[in-house]
PDB file of C-alpha atoms and ligand atoms in Angstrom:
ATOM      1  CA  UNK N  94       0.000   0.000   0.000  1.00 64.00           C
ATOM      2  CA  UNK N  95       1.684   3.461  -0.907  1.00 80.00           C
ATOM      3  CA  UNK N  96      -0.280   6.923  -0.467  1.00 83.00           C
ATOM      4  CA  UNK N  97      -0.821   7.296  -4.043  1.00 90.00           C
ATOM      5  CA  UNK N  98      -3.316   4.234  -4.091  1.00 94.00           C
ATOM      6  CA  UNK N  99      -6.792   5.273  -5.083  1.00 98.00           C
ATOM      7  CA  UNK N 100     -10.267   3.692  -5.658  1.00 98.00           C
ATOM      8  CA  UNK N 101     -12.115   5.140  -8.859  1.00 98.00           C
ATOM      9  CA  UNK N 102     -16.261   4.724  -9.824  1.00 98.00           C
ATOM     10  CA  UNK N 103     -16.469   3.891 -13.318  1.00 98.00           C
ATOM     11  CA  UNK N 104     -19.577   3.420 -14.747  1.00 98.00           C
ATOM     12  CA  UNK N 105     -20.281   1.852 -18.325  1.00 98.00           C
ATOM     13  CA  UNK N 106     -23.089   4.036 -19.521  1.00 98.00           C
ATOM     14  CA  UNK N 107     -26.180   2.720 -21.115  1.00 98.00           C
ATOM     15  CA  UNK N 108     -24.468   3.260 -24.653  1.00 98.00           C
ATOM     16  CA  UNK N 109     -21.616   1.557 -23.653  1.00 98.00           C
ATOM     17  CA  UNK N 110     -23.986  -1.790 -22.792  1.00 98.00           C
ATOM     18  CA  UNK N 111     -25.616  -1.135 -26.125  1.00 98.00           C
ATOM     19  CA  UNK N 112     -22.607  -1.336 -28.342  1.00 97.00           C
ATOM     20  CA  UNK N 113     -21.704  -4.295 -26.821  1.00 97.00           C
ATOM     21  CA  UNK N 114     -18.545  -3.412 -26.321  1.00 96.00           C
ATOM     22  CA  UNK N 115     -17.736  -3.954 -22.467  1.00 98.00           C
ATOM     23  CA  UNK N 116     -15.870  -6.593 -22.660  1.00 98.00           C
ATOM     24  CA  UNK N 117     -13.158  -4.558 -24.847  1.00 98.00           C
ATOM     25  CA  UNK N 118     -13.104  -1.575 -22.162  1.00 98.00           C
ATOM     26  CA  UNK N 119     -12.605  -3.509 -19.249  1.00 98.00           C
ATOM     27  CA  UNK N 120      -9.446  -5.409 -21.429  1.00 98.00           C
ATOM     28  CA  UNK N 121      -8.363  -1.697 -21.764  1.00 98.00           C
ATOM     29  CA  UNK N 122      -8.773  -1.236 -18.062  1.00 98.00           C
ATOM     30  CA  UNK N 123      -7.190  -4.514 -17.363  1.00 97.00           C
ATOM     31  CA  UNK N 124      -4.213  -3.550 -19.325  1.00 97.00           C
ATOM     32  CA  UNK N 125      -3.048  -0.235 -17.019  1.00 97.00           C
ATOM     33  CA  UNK N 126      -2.468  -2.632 -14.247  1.00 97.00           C
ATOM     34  CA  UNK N 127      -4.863  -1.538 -12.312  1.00 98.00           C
ATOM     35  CA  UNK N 128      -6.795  -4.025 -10.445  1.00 98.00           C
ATOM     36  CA  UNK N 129     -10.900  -4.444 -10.633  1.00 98.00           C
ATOM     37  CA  UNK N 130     -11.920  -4.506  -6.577  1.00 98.00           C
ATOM     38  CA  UNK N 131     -15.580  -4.683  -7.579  1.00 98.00           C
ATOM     39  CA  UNK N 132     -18.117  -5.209 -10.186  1.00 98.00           C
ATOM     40  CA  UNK N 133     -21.934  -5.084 -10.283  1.00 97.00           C
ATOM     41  CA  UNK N 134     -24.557  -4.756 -12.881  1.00 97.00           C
ATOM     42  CA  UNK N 135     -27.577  -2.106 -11.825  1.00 97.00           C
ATOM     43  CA  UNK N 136     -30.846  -1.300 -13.025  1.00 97.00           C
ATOM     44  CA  UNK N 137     -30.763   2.737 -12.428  1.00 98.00           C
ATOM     45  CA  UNK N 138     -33.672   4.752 -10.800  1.00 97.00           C
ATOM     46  CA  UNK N 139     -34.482   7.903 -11.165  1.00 97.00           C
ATOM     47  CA  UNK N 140     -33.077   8.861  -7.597  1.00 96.00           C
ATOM     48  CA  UNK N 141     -29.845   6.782  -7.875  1.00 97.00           C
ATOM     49  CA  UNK N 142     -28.504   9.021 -10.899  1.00 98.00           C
ATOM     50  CA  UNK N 143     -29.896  12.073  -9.083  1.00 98.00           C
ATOM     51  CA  UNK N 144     -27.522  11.699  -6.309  1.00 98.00           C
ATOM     52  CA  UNK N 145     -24.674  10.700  -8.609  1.00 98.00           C
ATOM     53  CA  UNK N 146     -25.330  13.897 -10.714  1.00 98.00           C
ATOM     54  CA  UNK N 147     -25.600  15.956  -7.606  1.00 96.00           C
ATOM     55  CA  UNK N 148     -27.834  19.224  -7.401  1.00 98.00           C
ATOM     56  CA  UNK N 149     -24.477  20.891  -6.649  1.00 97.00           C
ATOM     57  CA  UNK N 150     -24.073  24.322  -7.872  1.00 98.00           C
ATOM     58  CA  UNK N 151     -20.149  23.953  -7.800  1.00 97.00           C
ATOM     59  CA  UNK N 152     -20.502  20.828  -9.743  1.00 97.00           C
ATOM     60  CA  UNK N 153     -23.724  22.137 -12.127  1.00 98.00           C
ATOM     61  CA  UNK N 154     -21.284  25.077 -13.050  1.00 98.00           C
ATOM     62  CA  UNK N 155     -17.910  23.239 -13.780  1.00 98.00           C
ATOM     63  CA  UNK N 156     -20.009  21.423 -16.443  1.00 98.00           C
ATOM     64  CA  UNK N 157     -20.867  24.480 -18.013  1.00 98.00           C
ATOM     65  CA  UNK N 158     -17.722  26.221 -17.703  1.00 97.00           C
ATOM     66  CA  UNK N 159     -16.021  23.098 -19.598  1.00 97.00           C
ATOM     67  CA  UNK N 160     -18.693  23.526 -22.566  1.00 97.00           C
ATOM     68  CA  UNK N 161     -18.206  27.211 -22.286  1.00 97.00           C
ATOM     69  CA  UNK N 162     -14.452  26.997 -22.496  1.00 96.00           C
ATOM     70  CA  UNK N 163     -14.228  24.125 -25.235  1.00 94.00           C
ATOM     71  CA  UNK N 164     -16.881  26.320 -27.597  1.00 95.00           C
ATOM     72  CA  UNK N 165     -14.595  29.463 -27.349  1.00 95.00           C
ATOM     73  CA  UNK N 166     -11.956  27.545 -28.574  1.00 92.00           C
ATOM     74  CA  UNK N 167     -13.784  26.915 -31.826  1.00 90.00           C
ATOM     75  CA  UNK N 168     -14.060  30.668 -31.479  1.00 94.00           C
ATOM     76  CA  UNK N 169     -17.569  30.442 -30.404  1.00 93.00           C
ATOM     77  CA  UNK N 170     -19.570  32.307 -27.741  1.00 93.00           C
ATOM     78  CA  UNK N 171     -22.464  30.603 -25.556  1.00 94.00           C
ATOM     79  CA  UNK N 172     -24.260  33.317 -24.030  1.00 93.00           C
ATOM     80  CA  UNK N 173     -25.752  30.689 -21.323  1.00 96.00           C
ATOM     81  CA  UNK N 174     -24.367  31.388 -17.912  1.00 97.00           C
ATOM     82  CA  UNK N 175     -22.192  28.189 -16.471  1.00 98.00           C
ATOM     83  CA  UNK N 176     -25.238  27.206 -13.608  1.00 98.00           C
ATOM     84  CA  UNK N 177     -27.692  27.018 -15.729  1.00 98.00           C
ATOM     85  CA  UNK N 178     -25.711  25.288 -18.765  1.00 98.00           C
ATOM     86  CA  UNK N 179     -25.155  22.532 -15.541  1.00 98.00           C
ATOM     87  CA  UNK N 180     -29.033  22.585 -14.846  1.00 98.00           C
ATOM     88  CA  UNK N 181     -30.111  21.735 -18.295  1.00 98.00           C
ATOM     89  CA  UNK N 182     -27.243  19.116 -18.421  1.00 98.00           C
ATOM     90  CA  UNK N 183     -28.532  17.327 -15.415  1.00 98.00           C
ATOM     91  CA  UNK N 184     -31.683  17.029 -16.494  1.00 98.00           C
ATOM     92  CA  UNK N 185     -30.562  15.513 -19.093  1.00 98.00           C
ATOM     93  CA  UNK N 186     -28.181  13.091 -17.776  1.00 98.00           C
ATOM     94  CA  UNK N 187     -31.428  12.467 -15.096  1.00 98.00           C
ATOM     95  CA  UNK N 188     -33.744  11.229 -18.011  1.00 98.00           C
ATOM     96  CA  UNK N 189     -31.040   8.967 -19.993  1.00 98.00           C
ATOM     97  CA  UNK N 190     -30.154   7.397 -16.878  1.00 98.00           C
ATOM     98  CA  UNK N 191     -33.375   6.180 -15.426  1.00 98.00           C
ATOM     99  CA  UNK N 192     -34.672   3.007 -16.455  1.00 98.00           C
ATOM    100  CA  UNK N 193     -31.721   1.394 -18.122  1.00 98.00           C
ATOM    101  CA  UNK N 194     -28.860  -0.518 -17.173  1.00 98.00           C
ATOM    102  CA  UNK N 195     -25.146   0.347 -16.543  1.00 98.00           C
ATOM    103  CA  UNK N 196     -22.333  -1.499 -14.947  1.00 98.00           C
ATOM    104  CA  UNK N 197     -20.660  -0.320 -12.027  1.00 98.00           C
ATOM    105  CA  UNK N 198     -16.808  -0.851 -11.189  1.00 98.00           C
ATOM    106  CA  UNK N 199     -14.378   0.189  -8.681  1.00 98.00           C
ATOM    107  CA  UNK N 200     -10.846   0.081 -10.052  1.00 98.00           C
ATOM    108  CA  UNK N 201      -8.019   0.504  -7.549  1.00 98.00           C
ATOM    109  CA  UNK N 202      -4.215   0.886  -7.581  1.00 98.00           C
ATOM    110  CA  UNK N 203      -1.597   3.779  -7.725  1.00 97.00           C
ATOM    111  CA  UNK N 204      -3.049   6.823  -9.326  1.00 97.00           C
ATOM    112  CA  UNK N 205      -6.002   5.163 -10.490  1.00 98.00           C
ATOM    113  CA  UNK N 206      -8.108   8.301 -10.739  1.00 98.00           C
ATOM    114  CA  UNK N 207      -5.646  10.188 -13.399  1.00 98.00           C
ATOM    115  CA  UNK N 208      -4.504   6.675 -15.193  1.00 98.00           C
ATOM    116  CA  UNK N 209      -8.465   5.900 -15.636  1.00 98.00           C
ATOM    117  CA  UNK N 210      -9.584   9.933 -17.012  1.00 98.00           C
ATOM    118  CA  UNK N 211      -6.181   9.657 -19.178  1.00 98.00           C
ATOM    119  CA  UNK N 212      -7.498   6.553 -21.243  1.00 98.00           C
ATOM    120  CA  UNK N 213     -11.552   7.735 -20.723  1.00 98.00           C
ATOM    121  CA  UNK N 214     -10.241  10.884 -22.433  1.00 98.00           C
ATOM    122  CA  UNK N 215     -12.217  14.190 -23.299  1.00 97.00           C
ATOM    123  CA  UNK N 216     -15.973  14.367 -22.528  1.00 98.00           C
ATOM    124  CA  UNK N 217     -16.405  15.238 -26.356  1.00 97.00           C
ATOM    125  CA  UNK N 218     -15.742  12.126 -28.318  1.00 98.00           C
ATOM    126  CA  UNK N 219     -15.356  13.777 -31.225  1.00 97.00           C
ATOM    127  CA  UNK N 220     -12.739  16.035 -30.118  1.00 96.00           C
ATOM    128  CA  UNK N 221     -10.766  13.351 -27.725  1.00 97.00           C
ATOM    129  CA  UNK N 222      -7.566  11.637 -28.812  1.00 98.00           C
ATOM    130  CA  UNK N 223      -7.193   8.460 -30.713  1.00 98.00           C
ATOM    131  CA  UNK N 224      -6.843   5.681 -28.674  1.00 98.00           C
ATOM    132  CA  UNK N 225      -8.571   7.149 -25.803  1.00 98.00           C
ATOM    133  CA  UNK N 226     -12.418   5.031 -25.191  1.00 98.00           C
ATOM    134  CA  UNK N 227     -14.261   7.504 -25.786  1.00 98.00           C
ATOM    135  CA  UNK N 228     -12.274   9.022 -28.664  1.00 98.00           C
ATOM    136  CA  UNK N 229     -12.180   5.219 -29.999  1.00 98.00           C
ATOM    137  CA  UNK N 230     -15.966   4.082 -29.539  1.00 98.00           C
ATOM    138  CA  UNK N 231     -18.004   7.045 -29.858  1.00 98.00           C
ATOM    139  CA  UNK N 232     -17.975  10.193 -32.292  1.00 98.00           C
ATOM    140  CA  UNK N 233     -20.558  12.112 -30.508  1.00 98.00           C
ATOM    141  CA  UNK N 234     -20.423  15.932 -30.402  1.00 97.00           C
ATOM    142  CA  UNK N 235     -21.412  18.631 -28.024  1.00 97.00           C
ATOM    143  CA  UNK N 236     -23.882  20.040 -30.997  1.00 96.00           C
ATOM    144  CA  UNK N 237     -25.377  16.551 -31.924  1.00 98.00           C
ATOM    145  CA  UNK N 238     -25.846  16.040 -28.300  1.00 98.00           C
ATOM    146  CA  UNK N 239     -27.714  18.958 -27.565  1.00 97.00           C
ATOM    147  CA  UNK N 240     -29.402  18.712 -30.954  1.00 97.00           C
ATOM    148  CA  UNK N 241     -30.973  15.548 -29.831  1.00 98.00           C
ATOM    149  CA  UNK N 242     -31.818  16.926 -26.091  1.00 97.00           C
ATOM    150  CA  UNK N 243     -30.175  13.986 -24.936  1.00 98.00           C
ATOM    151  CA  UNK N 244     -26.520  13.600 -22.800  1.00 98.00           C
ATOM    152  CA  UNK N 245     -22.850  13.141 -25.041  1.00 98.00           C
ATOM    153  CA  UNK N 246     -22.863   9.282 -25.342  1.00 98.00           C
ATOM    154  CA  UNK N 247     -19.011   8.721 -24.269  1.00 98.00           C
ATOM    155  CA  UNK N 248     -19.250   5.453 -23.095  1.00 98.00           C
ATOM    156  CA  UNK N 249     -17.919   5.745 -19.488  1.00 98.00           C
ATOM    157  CA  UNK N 250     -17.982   7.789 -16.155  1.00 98.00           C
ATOM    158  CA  UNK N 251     -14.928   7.959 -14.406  1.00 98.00           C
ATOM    159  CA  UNK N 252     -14.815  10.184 -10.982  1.00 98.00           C
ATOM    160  CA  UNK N 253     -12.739  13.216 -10.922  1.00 97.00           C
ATOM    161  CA  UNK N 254     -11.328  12.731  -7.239  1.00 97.00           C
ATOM    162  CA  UNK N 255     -10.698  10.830  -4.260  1.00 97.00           C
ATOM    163  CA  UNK N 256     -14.090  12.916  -3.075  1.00 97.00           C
ATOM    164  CA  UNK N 257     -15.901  12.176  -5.049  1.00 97.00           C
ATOM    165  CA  UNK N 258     -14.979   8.573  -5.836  1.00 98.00           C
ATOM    166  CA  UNK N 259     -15.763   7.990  -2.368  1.00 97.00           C
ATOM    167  CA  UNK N 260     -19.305   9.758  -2.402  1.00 97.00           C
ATOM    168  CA  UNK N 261     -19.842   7.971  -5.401  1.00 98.00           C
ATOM    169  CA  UNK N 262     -19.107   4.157  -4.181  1.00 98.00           C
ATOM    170  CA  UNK N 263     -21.338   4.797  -1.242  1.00 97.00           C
ATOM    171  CA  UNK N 264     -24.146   5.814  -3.847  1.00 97.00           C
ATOM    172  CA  UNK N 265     -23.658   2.090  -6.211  1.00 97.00           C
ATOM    173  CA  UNK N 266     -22.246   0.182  -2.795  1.00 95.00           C
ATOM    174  CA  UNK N 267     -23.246   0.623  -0.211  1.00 80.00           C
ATOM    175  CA  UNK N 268     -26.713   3.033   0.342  1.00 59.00           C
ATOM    176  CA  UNK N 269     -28.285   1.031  -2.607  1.00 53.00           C
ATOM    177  CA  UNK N 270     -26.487  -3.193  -2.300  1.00 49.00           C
TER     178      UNK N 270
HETATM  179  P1  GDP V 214     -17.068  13.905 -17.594  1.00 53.83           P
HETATM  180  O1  GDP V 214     -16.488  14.000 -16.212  1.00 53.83           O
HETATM  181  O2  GDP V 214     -16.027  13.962 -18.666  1.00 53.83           O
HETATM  182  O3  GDP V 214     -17.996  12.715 -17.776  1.00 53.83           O
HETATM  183  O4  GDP V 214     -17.985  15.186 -17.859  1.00 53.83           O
HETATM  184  P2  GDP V 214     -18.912  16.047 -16.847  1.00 53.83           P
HETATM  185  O5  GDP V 214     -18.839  15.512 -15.466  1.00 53.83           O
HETATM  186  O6  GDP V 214     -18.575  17.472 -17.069  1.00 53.83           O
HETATM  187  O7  GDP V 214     -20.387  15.799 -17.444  1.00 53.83           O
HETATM  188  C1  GDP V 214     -21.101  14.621 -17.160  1.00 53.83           C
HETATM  189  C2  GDP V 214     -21.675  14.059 -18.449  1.00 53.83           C
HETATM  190  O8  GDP V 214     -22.691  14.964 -18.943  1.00 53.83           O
HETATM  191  C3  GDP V 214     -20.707  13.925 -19.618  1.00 53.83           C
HETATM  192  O9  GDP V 214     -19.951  12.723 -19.573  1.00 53.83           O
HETATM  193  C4  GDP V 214     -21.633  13.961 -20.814  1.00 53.83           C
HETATM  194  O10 GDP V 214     -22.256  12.698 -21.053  1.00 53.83           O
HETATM  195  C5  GDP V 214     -22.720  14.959 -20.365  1.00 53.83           C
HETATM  196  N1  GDP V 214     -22.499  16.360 -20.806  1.00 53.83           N
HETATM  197  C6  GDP V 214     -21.626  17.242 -20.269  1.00 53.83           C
HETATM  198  N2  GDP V 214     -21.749  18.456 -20.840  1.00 53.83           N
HETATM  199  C7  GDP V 214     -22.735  18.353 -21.766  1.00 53.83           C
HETATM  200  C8  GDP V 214     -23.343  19.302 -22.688  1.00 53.83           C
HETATM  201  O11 GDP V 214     -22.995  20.476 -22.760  1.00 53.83           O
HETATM  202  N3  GDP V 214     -24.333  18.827 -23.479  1.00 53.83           N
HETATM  203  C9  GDP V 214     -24.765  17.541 -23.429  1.00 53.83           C
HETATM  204  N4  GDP V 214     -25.766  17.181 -24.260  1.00 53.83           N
HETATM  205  N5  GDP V 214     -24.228  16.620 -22.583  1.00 53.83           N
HETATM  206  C10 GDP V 214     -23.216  17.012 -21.750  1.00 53.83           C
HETATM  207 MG1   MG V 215     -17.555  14.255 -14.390  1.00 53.83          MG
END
């Protein structure tokens, strides 16, 4: 055990399971060297992805701020403020979610967090590198997306920190097992 070891929530998403493809992303996960501590398959409610997309201001406005940020880079202005750019995106997660499946994995070994968001790669397939999952088994944009009112179809969640990869194992874990 060194102080760099980490847990991290993954979650195949509901397009993941429909692609069939998660054998191939847990072979990808396999192949880091990091270690699968647990695995479970789970039908999601409405509530369950509600508290794993949290009604967190904080949280609802980093969302935005990353769309924000990644459109003025393409030299394009939203005029949407960050919170409610979060709001709309919650929602939207919210209604995907409920009702279908996903599979739920805790991965653990040294650095686990930043080894498992380097190979997830952007939140834009479209615009994230080669080789990365979701830059290698989606092509889904921000625009198509929102087009369809629906969430970016990118395959996999991965938590962002130790935080919140604890608040999210007691969500799939233990609250709900
Ligand atoms: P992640 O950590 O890379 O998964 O991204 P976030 O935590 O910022 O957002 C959660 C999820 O919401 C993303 O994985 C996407 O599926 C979806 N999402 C984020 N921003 C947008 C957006 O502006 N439009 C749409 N349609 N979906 C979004
Ligand atoms: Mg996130």
């Amino acid at each position: 055990m060194n102080s760099f070891m980490e847990e991290c929530l993954i979650l195949l998403k509901p397009d993941c399971i429909e692609k069939s493809c998660i054998g191939e992303i847990i072979s990808r996960i396999e192949r880091t060297g990091l270690t699968i501590a647990k695995m479970r398959m789970v039908h999601v409610s409405p509530d369950l992805i509600s508290e794993h997309y949290p009604d967190d201001p904080s949280w609802l406005k980093t969302v935005g701020l990353k769309k924000i940020q990644k459109f003025q880079a393409k030299g394009r202005v939203l005029k949407e403020d960050s919170l409610s750019i979060g709001k709309k995106v919650r929602a939207s997660l919210i209604h995907y979610f409920s009702g279908k499946q996903v599979i739920v994995i805790v991965v653990k070994g040294t650095n686990a967090i930043a080894c498992m968001r380097k190979i997830a790669g952007n939140t834009e397939p479209f615009t994230a590198e080669p080789g990365t999952i979701r830059g290698d088994y989606s092509t889904d944009s921000y625009e198509v997306a929102d087009s369809l009112d629906r969430p970016i179809q990118n395959a996999i969640h991965v938590s962002d920190s130790p935080e919140s990869s604890q608040r999210e194992m007691e969500i799939w874990f233990s609250k709900h097992s």
